[in-house]
Amino acid sequence: NAGVTQTPKFQVLKTGQSMTLQCAQDMNHNSMYWYRQDPGMGLRLIYYSASEGTTDKGEVPNGYNVSRLNKREFSLRLESAAPSQTSVYFCATGGAYLAKNIQYFGAGTRLSVL
Amino acid sequence: DAKTTQPPSMDCAEGRAANLPCNHSTISGNEYVYWYRQIHSQGPQYIIHGLKNNETNEMASLIITEDRKSSTLILPHATLRDTAVYYCIVRVDPGGFKTIFGAGTRLFVKA
């Protein structure tokens, strides 16, 4: 039972390159989330998916796209990476029950854009 | 939208209780308060949540004031492994999906 698995763990890109961050969960949760965390800062919500087939913007969606491939998988794509996107990216899952939407996080992907 | 205010940092002696305050003066009646912590560079970990009543689990206790404008997370016997950033969160949309973490409180537990 792995919980929330993110791949890759580390990545270095050049400005303008594209890449997709993968997230998979085996918790049978409906909702999934992508956050970024810059050094010394709290987490900021990029996109979320309340359920399979739906996605919505969070606090900082510009420069990113997402795909909820199925209930298990939620990917984050950077089409043209910029140095400002250097950050640690966390995927999380949560149940859909309003009052108890407790989130479970992956270990993170550390991305550097040169 | 309910938001939270926490002190940037706190110290606590090992073995003593750590009391972490959070102000959420604009919280609405049906919004829960959640606490998470982040140890070093790991993903955040859920600790506890509550609505009106005080709550306790194996990790911590949560005390919510009667007017619900503030709460305190209590780690009854802090250990060095409790050194982390602690986040107090209130959901910001009726659907309960959007989450704002803020900067949190950096707790240093000292031997």
Short mmCIF file of C-alpha atoms in Angstrom, two decimals:
data_model
loop_
_atom_site.label_atom_id
_atom_site.label_comp_id
_atom_site.label_asym_id
_atom_site.label_seq_id
_atom_site.Cartn_x
_atom_site.Cartn_y
_atom_site.Cartn_z
CA ASN A 1 0.00 0.00 0.00
CA ALA A 2 2.03 2.93 -1.31
CA GLY A 3 -0.50 5.73 -0.66
CA VAL A 4 0.47 8.62 -2.95
CA THR A 5 3.36 8.07 -5.37
CA GLN A 6 5.01 10.88 -7.28
CA THR A 7 7.46 10.51 -10.14
CA PRO A 8 10.10 11.62 -10.74
CA LYS A 9 11.61 12.59 -7.38
CA PHE A 10 14.09 15.02 -8.93
CA GLN A 11 14.26 16.76 -12.28
CA VAL A 12 16.40 19.43 -13.90
CA LEU A 13 15.07 21.22 -16.96
CA LYS A 14 16.33 23.93 -19.26
CA THR A 15 14.17 26.97 -19.86
CA GLY A 16 11.57 26.22 -22.51
CA GLN A 17 11.59 22.44 -22.06
CA SER A 18 8.40 20.60 -21.23
CA MET A 19 7.70 17.81 -18.80
CA THR A 20 4.93 15.99 -17.01
CA LEU A 21 4.88 15.22 -13.31
CA GLN A 22 3.03 12.05 -12.48
CA CYS A 23 0.95 11.25 -9.42
CA ALA A 24 -0.81 8.00 -8.61
CA GLN A 25 -2.81 6.99 -5.55
CA ASP A 26 -4.09 3.67 -4.27
CA MET A 27 -6.31 5.13 -1.55
CA ASN A 28 -9.48 5.12 -3.66
CA HIS A 29 -9.92 8.85 -2.99
CA ASN A 30 -12.07 11.02 -5.22
CA SER A 31 -10.16 14.30 -5.02
CA MET A 32 -6.57 14.99 -6.02
CA TYR A 33 -4.43 18.12 -5.79
CA TRP A 34 -1.21 19.66 -7.05
CA TYR A 35 0.70 22.15 -4.89
CA ARG A 36 4.00 23.94 -5.24
CA GLN A 37 6.25 25.02 -2.40
CA ASP A 38 8.97 27.60 -2.89
CA PRO A 39 11.88 27.79 -0.41
CA GLY A 40 10.77 29.03 3.00
CA MET A 41 7.15 29.37 1.90
CA GLY A 42 3.92 27.53 2.50
CA LEU A 43 2.21 25.38 -0.09
CA ARG A 44 0.19 26.99 -2.85
CA LEU A 45 -2.56 25.16 -4.70
CA ILE A 46 -2.01 24.93 -8.46
CA TYR A 47 -4.92 22.78 -9.63
CA TYR A 48 -7.27 20.28 -8.11
CA SER A 49 -9.64 17.59 -9.29
CA ALA A 50 -12.73 17.09 -7.16
CA SER A 51 -13.52 13.82 -8.91
CA GLU A 52 -12.62 11.81 -12.00
CA GLY A 53 -13.33 13.87 -15.11
CA THR A 54 -13.19 17.31 -13.46
CA THR A 55 -10.38 19.77 -12.86
CA ASP A 56 -10.33 23.31 -11.46
CA LYS A 57 -7.82 26.09 -10.99
CA GLY A 58 -6.31 26.81 -7.65
CA GLU A 59 -4.32 29.79 -6.45
CA VAL A 60 -1.44 29.73 -8.98
CA PRO A 61 -2.50 27.89 -12.19
CA ASN A 62 -0.65 29.97 -14.80
CA GLY A 63 1.97 28.01 -16.75
CA TYR A 64 0.52 24.62 -15.86
CA ASN A 65 -1.98 22.13 -17.24
CA VAL A 66 -3.42 19.04 -15.58
CA SER A 67 -5.07 15.80 -16.60
CA ARG A 68 -7.15 13.53 -14.41
CA LEU A 69 -6.50 10.38 -16.38
CA ASN A 70 -8.63 8.14 -14.18
CA LYS A 71 -9.49 7.90 -10.50
CA ARG A 72 -5.94 6.88 -9.60
CA GLU A 73 -3.84 9.28 -11.65
CA PHE A 74 -3.50 13.06 -11.81
CA SER A 75 -0.69 14.57 -13.88
CA LEU A 76 0.75 18.08 -13.98
CA ARG A 77 2.32 19.38 -17.18
CA LEU A 78 4.71 22.26 -17.72
CA GLU A 79 4.55 23.13 -21.42
CA SER A 80 7.43 25.60 -21.47
CA ALA A 81 9.36 25.60 -18.21
CA ALA A 82 10.58 28.89 -16.73
CA PRO A 83 13.07 29.52 -13.90
CA SER A 84 10.16 30.85 -11.80
CA GLN A 85 8.76 27.32 -11.79
CA THR A 86 11.71 26.01 -9.83
CA SER A 87 10.03 24.56 -6.78
CA VAL A 88 9.02 21.43 -4.93
CA TYR A 89 5.78 19.99 -6.23
CA PHE A 90 3.47 17.97 -4.03
CA CYS A 91 0.54 15.84 -5.05
CA ALA A 92 -2.20 15.08 -2.53
CA THR A 93 -5.44 13.12 -2.36
CA GLY A 94 -8.56 13.51 -0.26
CA GLY A 95 -12.05 12.17 0.17
CA ALA A 96 -15.00 14.14 -1.16
CA TYR A 97 -16.84 14.33 2.16
CA LEU A 98 -17.13 18.07 2.88
CA ALA A 99 -16.23 18.30 6.51
CA LYS A 100 -13.56 15.63 6.56
CA ASN A 101 -11.55 16.31 3.45
CA ILE A 102 -8.28 15.29 4.99
CA GLN A 103 -5.45 15.33 2.50
CA TYR A 104 -2.63 12.82 2.14
CA PHE A 105 0.56 13.94 0.47
CA GLY A 106 3.22 12.36 -1.69
CA ALA A 107 6.95 12.79 -1.06
CA GLY A 108 7.30 15.55 -3.62
CA THR A 109 9.12 16.24 -6.89
CA ARG A 110 12.03 18.64 -6.71
CA LEU A 111 12.24 20.58 -9.96
CA SER A 112 14.98 22.97 -11.03
CA VAL A 113 14.63 25.05 -14.19
CA LEU A 114 17.89 26.54 -15.43
CA ASP B 1 -13.00 33.49 2.88
CA ALA B 2 -11.73 32.41 6.28
CA LYS B 3 -7.99 32.79 6.67
CA THR B 4 -5.61 32.06 9.51
CA THR B 5 -2.84 33.86 11.38
CA GLN B 6 -0.03 32.02 13.17
CA PRO B 7 3.20 33.13 14.86
CA PRO B 8 6.18 32.53 12.55
CA SER B 9 8.19 30.53 15.07
CA MET B 10 8.14 29.06 18.57
CA ASP B 11 10.51 27.17 20.85
CA CYS B 12 9.68 24.34 23.20
CA ALA B 13 11.76 22.24 25.60
CA GLU B 14 11.79 18.52 24.99
CA GLY B 15 9.25 16.75 27.21
CA ARG B 16 7.18 19.87 27.76
CA ALA B 17 3.85 20.69 26.16
CA ALA B 18 3.95 22.70 22.94
CA ASN B 19 1.00 25.05 22.52
CA LEU B 20 0.63 26.42 19.00
CA PRO B 21 -1.96 29.19 18.56
CA CYS B 22 -3.98 30.05 15.48
CA ASN B 23 -6.31 32.95 14.83
CA HIS B 24 -9.21 32.45 12.41
CA SER B 25 -11.50 35.32 13.33
CA THR B 26 -13.46 35.26 10.04
CA ILE B 27 -14.34 31.57 10.17
CA SER B 28 -17.92 30.73 9.26
CA GLY B 29 -20.22 28.42 11.16
CA ASN B 30 -19.73 25.30 9.08
CA GLU B 31 -16.00 25.55 8.47
CA TYR B 32 -13.68 23.07 10.13
CA VAL B 33 -10.20 23.87 11.40
CA TYR B 34 -7.45 21.48 10.24
CA TRP B 35 -3.89 21.14 11.43
CA TYR B 36 -1.02 19.69 9.41
CA ARG B 37 2.70 19.57 9.95
CA GLN B 38 5.65 19.36 7.60
CA ILE B 39 8.87 17.82 8.84
CA HIS B 40 11.91 19.11 6.97
CA SER B 41 11.17 18.77 3.25
CA GLN B 42 8.66 15.92 3.45
CA GLY B 43 5.05 16.17 2.32
CA PRO B 44 2.68 17.65 4.92
CA GLN B 45 1.08 15.25 7.38
CA TYR B 46 -2.46 15.58 8.72
CA ILE B 47 -2.64 15.92 12.52
CA ILE B 48 -6.17 16.71 13.65
CA HIS B 49 -9.30 18.69 12.83
CA GLY B 50 -12.32 20.08 14.65
CA LEU B 51 -15.49 22.16 14.35
CA LYS B 52 -16.64 23.29 17.78
CA ASN B 53 -15.65 20.78 20.39
CA ASN B 54 -12.18 20.04 21.64
CA GLU B 55 -10.61 17.05 19.95
CA THR B 56 -7.86 14.62 20.92
CA ASN B 57 -6.10 11.85 19.07
CA GLU B 58 -2.86 9.95 19.45
CA MET B 59 -0.83 12.83 18.06
CA ALA B 60 -2.29 15.95 19.62
CA SER B 61 -5.18 17.85 21.16
CA LEU B 62 -7.10 20.69 19.57
CA ILE B 63 -8.73 23.37 21.69
CA ILE B 64 -11.21 25.66 19.90
CA THR B 65 -12.53 28.75 21.65
CA GLU B 66 -16.25 29.03 22.18
CA ASP B 67 -16.56 31.85 19.62
CA ARG B 68 -14.46 29.75 17.20
CA LYS B 69 -12.22 32.67 16.38
CA SER B 70 -9.07 30.94 17.53
CA SER B 71 -7.68 27.52 18.33
CA THR B 72 -4.62 25.95 19.93
CA LEU B 73 -2.85 22.77 18.91
CA ILE B 74 -1.28 21.02 21.89
CA LEU B 75 1.52 18.48 21.64
CA PRO B 76 1.47 17.18 25.21
CA HIS B 77 5.05 15.90 25.46
CA ALA B 78 7.10 17.36 22.64
CA THR B 79 10.05 15.38 21.31
CA LEU B 80 12.88 16.40 19.01
CA ARG B 81 11.03 14.65 16.19
CA ASP B 82 8.18 17.15 16.57
CA THR B 83 10.41 19.91 15.19
CA ALA B 84 8.50 20.94 12.08
CA VAL B 85 6.36 23.62 10.46
CA TYR B 86 2.77 23.46 11.70
CA TYR B 87 -0.06 24.72 9.51
CA CYS B 88 -3.50 25.78 10.70
CA ILE B 89 -6.01 25.68 7.85
CA VAL B 90 -9.63 26.59 7.28
CA ARG B 91 -11.28 25.57 4.04
CA VAL B 92 -11.94 28.56 1.80
CA ASP B 93 -14.77 27.41 -0.42
CA PRO B 94 -18.12 25.72 0.21
CA GLY B 95 -17.04 22.68 -1.76
CA GLY B 96 -14.24 22.14 0.70
CA PHE B 97 -11.56 21.62 -1.92
CA LYS B 98 -9.53 24.81 -2.09
CA THR B 99 -6.94 24.95 0.66
CA ILE B 100 -4.66 27.80 1.68
CA PHE B 101 -1.73 26.69 3.82
CA GLY B 102 -0.11 29.98 4.71
CA ALA B 103 3.40 30.19 6.16
CA GLY B 104 2.66 28.21 9.33
CA THR B 105 4.58 28.17 12.64
CA ARG B 106 8.08 26.75 12.74
CA LEU B 107 8.36 24.84 16.02
CA PHE B 108 11.82 24.13 17.38
CA VAL B 109 11.95 21.47 20.08
CA LYS B 110 15.18 21.77 22.07
CA ALA B 111 16.90 19.18 24.22
#
